[in-house]
Structures are given as C-alpha cells and as structure tokens.
C-alpha cells in the first residue's frame, strides 16, 4: 500500500455555428477461500474490494458481476469519504464500468483519487459498485414546454409560446452515448453495410461521451445498434419503410420513421425536454433555478445571476489537457428520472427539424415537416449557463461535425427490467498526503550527521533511519515501541487473515509500504493488500492495519513490512559508446559515427507526466515563474505533458530544483547569479551550472547513450525491428523493419482528440529501465543542432549557437523511422516559444544523488 503525496465565460453563441530499507516481523496465519455466485436474471454484484496501488494515485476497485446475456447494463462506481454516509461519482474511473459490462470475476476499475480528493489521509473510504439498466423509464405524462421564466427577460423568442405537450411512456439512455459504446457498435456496423461510419466520431476516453458526430452519423448508428441486437430499425429511406437507412446523407422524413419499432432512435425535442426536467416543472434546470460547477460541466460566468459557481470559466476538474473538456458520463448527480448530463457536458442532437412553437396543446409532436437544420439541446462544456437551461433550443445543419456535440438514444418501448443493484466495499483508507520531502526530513539538524542517510541505523537498535521516519519514530528515539505488530484478523467461516499493525508518519513522502508474506523465510511475495485505519495518535502519526485482501487457502506463516524509497529516476552508468547511425539508413545529420565518453548521471524513468508538470507549475507560478501559467497540455495525469517549448522545459526544471531546495542549473548571465525564471532567453552553455545538483535537460549525447539502454549498434532500444507492442508510433509499410499488424496511429491510443499519447509506462522499459525512448512524445534536449564530427568526444554539449534545438525519441504521429535510436529532429530556436502536441521532455541530474 502506497502512502503517497497528493498530486496537488461566458462565450458568445452563434446559433448557426456553435462553437530500500527493510523491517520484518514474523507471525503464523491462516487464509480463507471464496466462491462466486452463478448467473441470474437480475444482475448480481459481489465481493467489492478497493486498494490503493503502490507508487500511484490510483485506487483499484475489484468486483464480481453476474448478469443475463444481452442485458443493457450500466455499471458505475461511487465513492464515499465519510464511511458511507454520502456518495459521489468516482471521477476519472476507468475499466470495467459503463455500458454492457460483461459478467466475470475480478472485474477491475481504476479510480484517480488524486483528481477527486487531494489532501490529507482519508481514513474511512467506501466504494460502491452500481449496476443498473442503461435505459431509464420515462413515464407517460403532460408537461408545459418552453421557457416559463421568460418574464424576467431571459431566454430566446423561439422558446415561446408555452404550450402543453402529452407524451406516452418511452425509454431514454441514462447517459450520453460513450466513446466506448460508439466504437463497439461502429465496428459491427462497418462490417455490416454501414461504410460511412468508418471514421466517424471521437472521444476523450472510453467513459467520456462520443463527440464530433453528425446528425446523419447518429441516425445510421442507431439503426446499426438496432440490427446488431436483433431489433427492428427505426429509420428508412422510403415511405414504405422497407429500405433501411445505412449509407449516404438522406433527409429522412417523419413518414420514413417506424415510430412503433423496438429499435433505437433519437429522442424528439419534446421527449428530450420532458425527460430533462425530470418531473420538476417550471424550473430553469433539472434540479432547480440556480447552477454551479458541482452540478454540471459548463463554462461559468458572472453574466447570469443564477450562476453561483465559486469558479469561473471552464469546469476546473476537466479543463486540463486537450479540448474538448468533457467529463465522464456519470460525473454529476442524475435528475429525477435518473438521467445524467441533461444540463452540460455536450450539446445533444434531437430528431426534429427546427421550427416555431405553436400555442395549442399537442400530443407526441415530432417537429416541423420541412426545413434543413436539426435541433440540439442540453448545454455544453464551453458555453455558459444560459445554454444549459432546460428550455434552451439550438439548431444546426445535420451534416456538421463538431466536438461540442454528442447524443443519447431513445426507444419507444419501455424497459422490462430496471432493477438497480448496489454493493459496497469494506472500509479502506486513501493516503494523499502533503508534499514534504524525505530528503528534507533526513537533513533536520536534530538528527546527528552520521545518521542522516536513509540506510543508517542509529541508536544501536538495528532499525534504519528510513524505517524510523516511515513509522513516525522521533529522530533520536529507539524504534522498539514503534515496530509493526503481527495480528490475525478473523474473517468469515472461522478463517483468519494475516496483518500488521503499525503507525504511519503523515510526512513520509516518496515511500512505499509493502506487505510481504512467506512460508519459509526465504521466498517472499507481495500479495494485494489494503490499509484499515485504526485512528489518529496524539503525536501526529496515524495507526493503520495492513492485511491481505484475498488470502489464499494455503497457510501463510510469516509476514514483514518493507519500506523503500520510490525512485523516479535511474542511474545511467559512466561509459563510452558509438554515437550515430551505424546502419547507414538515416539522414546525413546522423553521421559520421564517433565515439563519446560520458560520466554517470541520473535520468527520469519516464517522460515528464501531465500530473508532474502541473504540480511543479503550480508552485512555480507562485514563485516567480509567471510564464508557465498556461504552458503545457496533457491527455491524462499519467500521459506525458506536451505542447511545451524548450524555454518552458528549462524554466520548469529550474522551478523543480528550487521547489526541492536544489541549486538550479540555468541562468541568464555568465556569472550564473540570475536564475532563469521568465522570458525567452537563449541560454548559453556558459550560463549553465553543469555541476549543480538541480534538474536540467539531457544533452543530445546523454539522450542517445541512455536511449540505447546498453545495447550497441541496434536500430531501436531493444533490437532492429519494431511493432505496436513495443512503442507508440504511426505504423507504415514504408519501412521493412516495421512489423505492426495495424497501420496508422497506435490502435490502443488513436481514439479521442489529439494528442494520441499513451501512459508513460505503457510499454516495456529499455536496458537502463527507461520508458518511451522510441515513441509516444519527442523529448527536448539541451543542444543546438549541428553536424557531427568524427573525432572522439567527452561530455559533448553541442554547438555554442545555432538556429534550431534538438529533440529526440520518436512520436505518436511519426513513422518508425523517427523512433530509431540515432534519429535526430530539429525545432525552432528557444526564443520563438515553439510548442507542438508531439514534444515533451524528461529531466536529468548531472551528479548522482
């Protein structure tokens, strides 16, 4: 179990174009077995457990699911920080959630706790897995359609007159159609006569809504979903309703819709507004008359008096990374009918052609019989609260695609089985602690000088300084009274689980607490385990119990607690290598081959992540690095930051150095007295403190040496061929050494908006333990670009001046040629501020810590 640090507008609208030290204790133990229930007609969810993953801000929630085949299930996760009193949707949850999750044991969901609950230790957390039908029953009824609050001068003229509408019962999807669901149906559709859908749609993540779909795309996709599930399609290209609409841009008329069919279709505008109000009449929004960011994803503005958000502009939880700033489809509370996102996230296409309201009462209206534009409803992440009102109407051409638009589907039939099953996990704790440096603690003056290293064992008790710090032992005190205590925890059926009770120091950052077990004191394994809180102590420590999550049947006799430092970098050993293209296939600038000798240095294991960038940037902006305020984007917390200029990266390295109390490397004068914090400065080699202990960019020679991972003379860090199982790049037949089965962008990461980056540890590391040295994103290097020489060199730092800066490492949008270890790329000079969605960086430190 990791006890880790916390990863701490209104817009005008055009209605025609919307925009290692170890402590061990031994103990006997017994573990139980467990069984799973069989499939039943009603969904069954059981064995819900949750645990925080080591070295991450991710919580893994596992559960067993039994559902009837073909059932349209919707699985979601809610979490509680008060032991189950109140719940909120698990922001950023991914995995076995969403539409039609299949039966299975050990279903896994990852939840980004750092994005939802940054801060202190949360001792009593629960997770709730909810399985429900993906369709909500909207009951038959009559409502007043239009803007009932127009007397206050709000709204548009097309929202009036108010008129009575009566509707029969129907079914409506609880959520916007997700990117995952769109792709699942689209794959079937393209293979069954729907060729137009091949490239249609995009999405930020599987659980986010699909966007960039036209009205025509959606109508054809709805037919495909119907046919895929053996239902009768709703849309046809002739009045006789015999030719199913599968291809082309057809102006389907009301008479060409089989309204009584049991297949999927778009809701009419009247159905949408009736459902959106959720049974609450005469209100501005589905929940009442005011709005704020805790209720919906929209762009907050002071222009509307009913907008009570404490934060303005985009929703603060979703505006990081690349547009569109959508949210997962179950991120906010549902309305009275169990529908999510009926006010915000994405605008939603409806069936109707645009037309004026009448004042007479209507029954099941289906819009105007003429006209070209189609109606959309529902508000959007980029528009103000005015567009999120239940009465708001907009229209656009049906052939348009935009990342502001999504949809949800309806059915004329009502669901036969709407049972909802809720199952909770036992209590667990989440440790998201304040950023206090381990190195700072170890250097405190009250600790004797000889005891300040992590592996030192002061006071003659054999317990290392690192272990003392982790357990909250005062610096000069014996650890005897603080060591972990073995216990056996009673479980069901008279079985017991092995556990350790100990205290945790809330200041212990960058540490990993591992629960290890053994049968023979020789072979030790680390099972999945979780922390149970036992209470806070007067000295500021927290008492916890660490035990196996699912002990095996075989007896486990011994347990120990291992505390180690979580390393984010690796030591690159001193050495000599041949730099350049030894295969003679690259560009001229990759030759001549020449010998380079380098001293040892440390390099980050991964490209700098979006989460790491933001953590340092927040500190930096408050400490004189004002240029970094809007720099950089990232697709997700563990994806690389991109769109950073060379100057951005250099200043960020200085900020990280200063934040951690290290000497910065980059200055704006040769005397190295003025730290580089702002502006676009062409820093020279003389203005770099190469012997400083702070962070810097690697030289080009350091990058290639480390990138090869100790494997000399090969094309890539692992050998001479490449495929998509090894790196994130653009597959192509142009290179014989590219063995990917699928051409184009990496199939696992091509979905959604650009950049099509991958998580920074998605592929195997090279021989030095470095990830993404051949793909994902290019990394800035220190050097100006220049020609190689043939003479042997020691610690080269590139030309003294130049016009372009070097970047290395391959990228998601380039072919395999760019991923070669010898490949060199040049980009604009630092003072241009050039940024690109394919360029990030990783840091090095010139002296080994």
PDB file of N, CA and C in Angstrom, residues 516-572:
ATOM      1  N   UNK A 516       4.666  -8.104   2.849  1.00  0.00           N
ATOM      2  CA  UNK A 516       5.225  -9.296   2.210  1.00  0.00           C
ATOM      3  C   UNK A 516       4.999 -10.517   3.095  1.00  0.00           C
ATOM      4  N   UNK A 517       4.784 -11.668   2.457  1.00  0.00           N
ATOM      5  CA  UNK A 517       4.493 -12.905   3.191  1.00  0.00           C
ATOM      6  C   UNK A 517       5.402 -14.024   2.695  1.00  0.00           C
ATOM      7  N   UNK A 518       5.606 -15.020   3.569  1.00  0.00           N
ATOM      8  CA  UNK A 518       6.478 -16.138   3.232  1.00  0.00           C
ATOM      9  C   UNK A 518       6.044 -17.384   3.995  1.00  0.00           C
ATOM     10  N   UNK A 519       6.315 -18.541   3.412  1.00  0.00           N
ATOM     11  CA  UNK A 519       6.089 -19.812   4.100  1.00  0.00           C
ATOM     12  C   UNK A 519       7.375 -20.364   4.710  1.00  0.00           C
ATOM     13  N   UNK A 520       8.526 -19.809   4.256  1.00  0.00           N
ATOM     14  CA  UNK A 520       9.793 -20.430   4.645  1.00  0.00           C
ATOM     15  C   UNK A 520      10.894 -19.431   5.011  1.00  0.00           C
ATOM     16  N   UNK A 521      10.575 -18.170   5.071  1.00  0.00           N
ATOM     17  CA  UNK A 521      11.532 -17.104   5.386  1.00  0.00           C
ATOM     18  C   UNK A 521      12.595 -16.919   4.308  1.00  0.00           C
ATOM     19  N   UNK A 522      12.425 -17.589   3.186  1.00  0.00           N
ATOM     20  CA  UNK A 522      13.386 -17.463   2.083  1.00  0.00           C
ATOM     21  C   UNK A 522      12.739 -16.745   0.900  1.00  0.00           C
ATOM     22  N   UNK A 523      11.630 -17.297   0.437  1.00  0.00           N
ATOM     23  CA  UNK A 523      10.903 -16.704  -0.693  1.00  0.00           C
ATOM     24  C   UNK A 523       9.788 -15.812  -0.162  1.00  0.00           C
ATOM     25  N   UNK A 524       9.821 -14.540  -0.533  1.00  0.00           N
ATOM     26  CA  UNK A 524       8.823 -13.573  -0.083  1.00  0.00           C
ATOM     27  C   UNK A 524       8.016 -13.088  -1.267  1.00  0.00           C
ATOM     28  N   UNK A 525       6.701 -12.959  -1.079  1.00  0.00           N
ATOM     29  CA  UNK A 525       5.823 -12.432  -2.123  1.00  0.00           C
ATOM     30  C   UNK A 525       5.004 -11.275  -1.549  1.00  0.00           C
ATOM     31  N   UNK A 526       4.539 -10.423  -2.451  1.00  0.00           N
ATOM     32  CA  UNK A 526       3.732  -9.273  -2.035  1.00  0.00           C
ATOM     33  C   UNK A 526       2.306  -9.434  -2.562  1.00  0.00           C
ATOM     34  N   UNK A 527       1.382  -9.882  -1.719  1.00  0.00           N
ATOM     35  CA  UNK A 527       0.001 -10.044  -2.172  1.00  0.00           C
ATOM     36  C   UNK A 527      -0.712  -8.692  -2.222  1.00  0.00           C
ATOM     37  N   UNK A 528      -1.872  -8.677  -2.874  1.00  0.00           N
ATOM     38  CA  UNK A 528      -2.700  -7.473  -2.851  1.00  0.00           C
ATOM     39  C   UNK A 528      -3.174  -7.248  -1.417  1.00  0.00           C
ATOM     40  N   UNK A 529      -2.964  -6.036  -0.914  1.00  0.00           N
ATOM     41  CA  UNK A 529      -3.283  -5.740   0.479  1.00  0.00           C
ATOM     42  C   UNK A 529      -3.933  -4.380   0.570  1.00  0.00           C
ATOM     43  N   UNK A 530      -4.577  -4.106   1.683  1.00  0.00           N
ATOM     44  CA  UNK A 530      -5.167  -2.790   1.857  1.00  0.00           C
ATOM     45  C   UNK A 530      -5.036  -2.326   3.308  1.00  0.00           C
ATOM     46  N   UNK A 531      -5.146  -1.023   3.473  1.00  0.00           N
ATOM     47  CA  UNK A 531      -4.978  -0.397   4.783  1.00  0.00           C
ATOM     48  C   UNK A 531      -6.327  -0.193   5.455  1.00  0.00           C
ATOM     49  N   UNK A 532      -6.420  -0.594   6.707  1.00  0.00           N
ATOM     50  CA  UNK A 532      -7.587  -0.295   7.526  1.00  0.00           C
ATOM     51  C   UNK A 532      -7.150   0.719   8.590  1.00  0.00           C
ATOM     52  N   UNK A 533      -7.774   1.881   8.687  1.00  0.00           N
ATOM     53  CA  UNK A 533      -7.380   2.877   9.679  1.00  0.00           C
ATOM     54  C   UNK A 533      -7.766   2.437  11.087  1.00  0.00           C
ATOM     55  N   UNK A 534      -6.878   2.724  12.038  1.00  0.00           N
ATOM     56  CA  UNK A 534      -7.141   2.391  13.435  1.00  0.00           C
ATOM     57  C   UNK A 534      -7.241   3.632  14.315  1.00  0.00           C
ATOM     58  N   UNK A 535      -7.010   4.816  13.712  1.00  0.00           N
ATOM     59  CA  UNK A 535      -7.168   6.057  14.460  1.00  0.00           C
ATOM     60  C   UNK A 535      -5.920   6.918  14.471  1.00  0.00           C
ATOM     61  N   UNK A 536      -6.115   8.199  14.733  1.00  0.00           N
ATOM     62  CA  UNK A 536      -5.016   9.163  14.816  1.00  0.00           C
ATOM     63  C   UNK A 536      -4.426   9.153  16.225  1.00  0.00           C
ATOM     64  N   UNK A 537      -3.142   9.474  16.314  1.00  0.00           N
ATOM     65  CA  UNK A 537      -2.429   9.467  17.592  1.00  0.00           C
ATOM     66  C   UNK A 537      -2.046  10.886  18.008  1.00  0.00           C
ATOM     67  N   UNK A 538      -1.858  11.138  19.305  1.00  0.00           N
ATOM     68  CA  UNK A 538      -1.524  12.493  19.780  1.00  0.00           C
ATOM     69  C   UNK A 538      -0.242  13.046  19.170  1.00  0.00           C
ATOM     70  N   UNK A 539       0.713  12.174  18.791  1.00  0.00           N
ATOM     71  CA  UNK A 539       1.981  12.662  18.248  1.00  0.00           C
ATOM     72  C   UNK A 539       1.906  12.976  16.756  1.00  0.00           C
ATOM     73  N   UNK A 540       0.711  12.874  16.162  1.00  0.00           N
ATOM     74  CA  UNK A 540       0.540  13.203  14.756  1.00  0.00           C
ATOM     75  C   UNK A 540       0.636  12.032  13.811  1.00  0.00           C
ATOM     76  N   UNK A 541       1.018  10.857  14.304  1.00  0.00           N
ATOM     77  CA  UNK A 541       1.030   9.673  13.442  1.00  0.00           C
ATOM     78  C   UNK A 541      -0.378   9.114  13.316  1.00  0.00           C
ATOM     79  N   UNK A 542      -0.536   8.190  12.375  1.00  0.00           N
ATOM     80  CA  UNK A 542      -1.822   7.534  12.156  1.00  0.00           C
ATOM     81  C   UNK A 542      -1.627   6.035  12.300  1.00  0.00           C
ATOM     82  N   UNK A 543      -2.414   5.394  13.145  1.00  0.00           N
ATOM     83  CA  UNK A 543      -2.330   3.950  13.312  1.00  0.00           C
ATOM     84  C   UNK A 543      -3.127   3.254  12.211  1.00  0.00           C
ATOM     85  N   UNK A 544      -2.498   2.248  11.607  1.00  0.00           N
ATOM     86  CA  UNK A 544      -3.149   1.539  10.499  1.00  0.00           C
ATOM     87  C   UNK A 544      -2.921   0.042  10.650  1.00  0.00           C
ATOM     88  N   UNK A 545      -3.730  -0.703   9.926  1.00  0.00           N
ATOM     89  CA  UNK A 545      -3.571  -2.156   9.824  1.00  0.00           C
ATOM     90  C   UNK A 545      -3.442  -2.502   8.351  1.00  0.00           C
ATOM     91  N   UNK A 546      -2.389  -3.209   7.994  1.00  0.00           N
ATOM     92  CA  UNK A 546      -2.154  -3.621   6.617  1.00  0.00           C
ATOM     93  C   UNK A 546      -2.333  -5.128   6.534  1.00  0.00           C
ATOM     94  N   UNK A 547      -3.325  -5.566   5.748  1.00  0.00           N
ATOM     95  CA  UNK A 547      -3.580  -7.009   5.664  1.00  0.00           C
ATOM     96  C   UNK A 547      -3.866  -7.431   4.240  1.00  0.00           C
ATOM     97  N   UNK A 548      -3.733  -8.742   4.022  1.00  0.00           N
ATOM     98  CA  UNK A 548      -4.009  -9.310   2.703  1.00  0.00           C
ATOM     99  C   UNK A 548      -5.469  -9.073   2.328  1.00  0.00           C
ATOM    100  N   UNK A 549      -5.672  -8.762   1.062  1.00  0.00           N
ATOM    101  CA  UNK A 549      -7.025  -8.507   0.591  1.00  0.00           C
ATOM    102  C   UNK A 549      -7.792  -9.811   0.397  1.00  0.00           C
ATOM    103  N   UNK A 550      -7.202 -10.775  -0.303  1.00  0.00           N
ATOM    104  CA  UNK A 550      -7.849 -12.073  -0.551  1.00  0.00           C
ATOM    105  C   UNK A 550      -6.830 -13.178  -0.274  1.00  0.00           C
ATOM    106  N   UNK A 551      -6.665 -13.545   0.989  1.00  0.00           N
ATOM    107  CA  UNK A 551      -5.657 -14.563   1.331  1.00  0.00           C
ATOM    108  C   UNK A 551      -5.966 -15.885   0.640  1.00  0.00           C
ATOM    109  N   UNK A 552      -4.949 -16.592   0.150  1.00  0.00           N
ATOM    110  CA  UNK A 552      -5.175 -17.894  -0.474  1.00  0.00           C
ATOM    111  C   UNK A 552      -5.498 -18.952   0.573  1.00  0.00           C
ATOM    112  N   UNK A 553      -5.904 -20.119   0.098  1.00  0.00           N
ATOM    113  CA  UNK A 553      -6.267 -21.200   1.013  1.00  0.00           C
ATOM    114  C   UNK A 553      -5.047 -21.696   1.779  1.00  0.00           C
ATOM    115  N   UNK A 554      -3.897 -21.776   1.100  1.00  0.00           N
ATOM    116  CA  UNK A 554      -2.685 -22.268   1.754  1.00  0.00           C
ATOM    117  C   UNK A 554      -2.286 -21.352   2.903  1.00  0.00           C
ATOM    118  N   UNK A 555      -1.798 -21.950   4.006  1.00  0.00           N
ATOM    119  CA  UNK A 555      -1.417 -21.168   5.187  1.00  0.00           C
ATOM    120  C   UNK A 555      -0.194 -20.322   4.888  1.00  0.00           C
ATOM    121  N   UNK A 556      -0.204 -19.093   5.415  1.00  0.00           N
ATOM    122  CA  UNK A 556       0.952 -18.215   5.337  1.00  0.00           C
ATOM    123  C   UNK A 556       1.452 -18.024   6.764  1.00  0.00           C
ATOM    124  N   UNK A 557       2.719 -18.360   7.004  1.00  0.00           N
ATOM    125  CA  UNK A 557       3.190 -18.386   8.387  1.00  0.00           C
ATOM    126  C   UNK A 557       3.929 -17.119   8.788  1.00  0.00           C
ATOM    127  N   UNK A 558       4.492 -16.372   7.827  1.00  0.00           N
ATOM    128  CA  UNK A 558       5.340 -15.241   8.173  1.00  0.00           C
ATOM    129  C   UNK A 558       4.956 -14.001   7.374  1.00  0.00           C
ATOM    130  N   UNK A 559       5.129 -12.837   7.999  1.00  0.00           N
ATOM    131  CA  UNK A 559       4.856 -11.577   7.314  1.00  0.00           C
ATOM    132  C   UNK A 559       5.908 -10.553   7.706  1.00  0.00           C
ATOM    133  N   UNK A 560       6.139  -9.576   6.825  1.00  0.00           N
ATOM    134  CA  UNK A 560       7.053  -8.495   7.150  1.00  0.00           C
ATOM    135  C   UNK A 560       6.610  -7.223   6.438  1.00  0.00           C
ATOM    136  N   UNK A 561       7.008  -6.099   7.002  1.00  0.00           N
ATOM    137  CA  UNK A 561       6.763  -4.801   6.389  1.00  0.00           C
ATOM    138  C   UNK A 561       8.061  -4.327   5.744  1.00  0.00           C
ATOM    139  N   UNK A 562       7.973  -3.995   4.471  1.00  0.00           N
ATOM    140  CA  UNK A 562       9.146  -3.466   3.770  1.00  0.00           C
ATOM    141  C   UNK A 562       8.878  -2.007   3.416  1.00  0.00           C
ATOM    142  N   UNK A 563       9.783  -1.130   3.783  1.00  0.00           N
ATOM    143  CA  UNK A 563       9.680   0.284   3.438  1.00  0.00           C
ATOM    144  C   UNK A 563      10.836   0.622   2.512  1.00  0.00           C
ATOM    145  N   UNK A 564      10.533   1.221   1.380  1.00  0.00           N
ATOM    146  CA  UNK A 564      11.577   1.570   0.425  1.00  0.00           C
ATOM    147  C   UNK A 564      11.298   2.933  -0.183  1.00  0.00           C
ATOM    148  N   UNK A 565      12.326   3.532  -0.763  1.00  0.00           N
ATOM    149  CA  UNK A 565      12.172   4.819  -1.422  1.00  0.00           C
ATOM    150  C   UNK A 565      11.675   4.588  -2.835  1.00  0.00           C
ATOM    151  N   UNK A 566      10.621   5.287  -3.207  1.00  0.00           N
ATOM    152  CA  UNK A 566      10.101   5.186  -4.569  1.00  0.00           C
ATOM    153  C   UNK A 566      10.987   6.027  -5.481  1.00  0.00           C
ATOM    154  N   UNK A 567      11.658   5.389  -6.415  1.00  0.00           N
ATOM    155  CA  UNK A 567      12.585   6.086  -7.291  1.00  0.00           C
ATOM    156  C   UNK A 567      11.879   6.525  -8.571  1.00  0.00           C
ATOM    157  N   UNK A 568      12.065   7.776  -8.932  1.00  0.00           N
ATOM    158  CA  UNK A 568      11.523   8.272 -10.197  1.00  0.00           C
ATOM    159  C   UNK A 568      12.586   8.371 -11.272  1.00  0.00           C
ATOM    160  N   UNK A 569      13.848   8.100 -10.903  1.00  0.00           N
ATOM    161  CA  UNK A 569      14.932   8.182 -11.879  1.00  0.00           C
ATOM    162  C   UNK A 569      15.814   6.948 -11.765  1.00  0.00           C
ATOM    163  N   UNK A 570      16.685   6.780 -12.744  1.00  0.00           N
ATOM    164  CA  UNK A 570      17.626   5.659 -12.732  1.00  0.00           C
ATOM    165  C   UNK A 570      19.027   6.204 -12.947  1.00  0.00           C
ATOM    166  N   UNK A 571      20.005   5.480 -12.451  1.00  0.00           N
ATOM    167  CA  UNK A 571      21.397   5.828 -12.648  1.00  0.00           C
ATOM    168  C   UNK A 571      21.852   5.293 -13.998  1.00  0.00           C
ATOM    169  N   UNK A 572      22.332   6.199 -14.848  1.00  0.00           N
ATOM    170  CA  UNK A 572      22.918   5.793 -16.124  1.00  0.00           C
ATOM    171  C   UNK A 572      24.420   5.701 -15.892  1.00  0.00           C
TER     172      UNK A 572
END
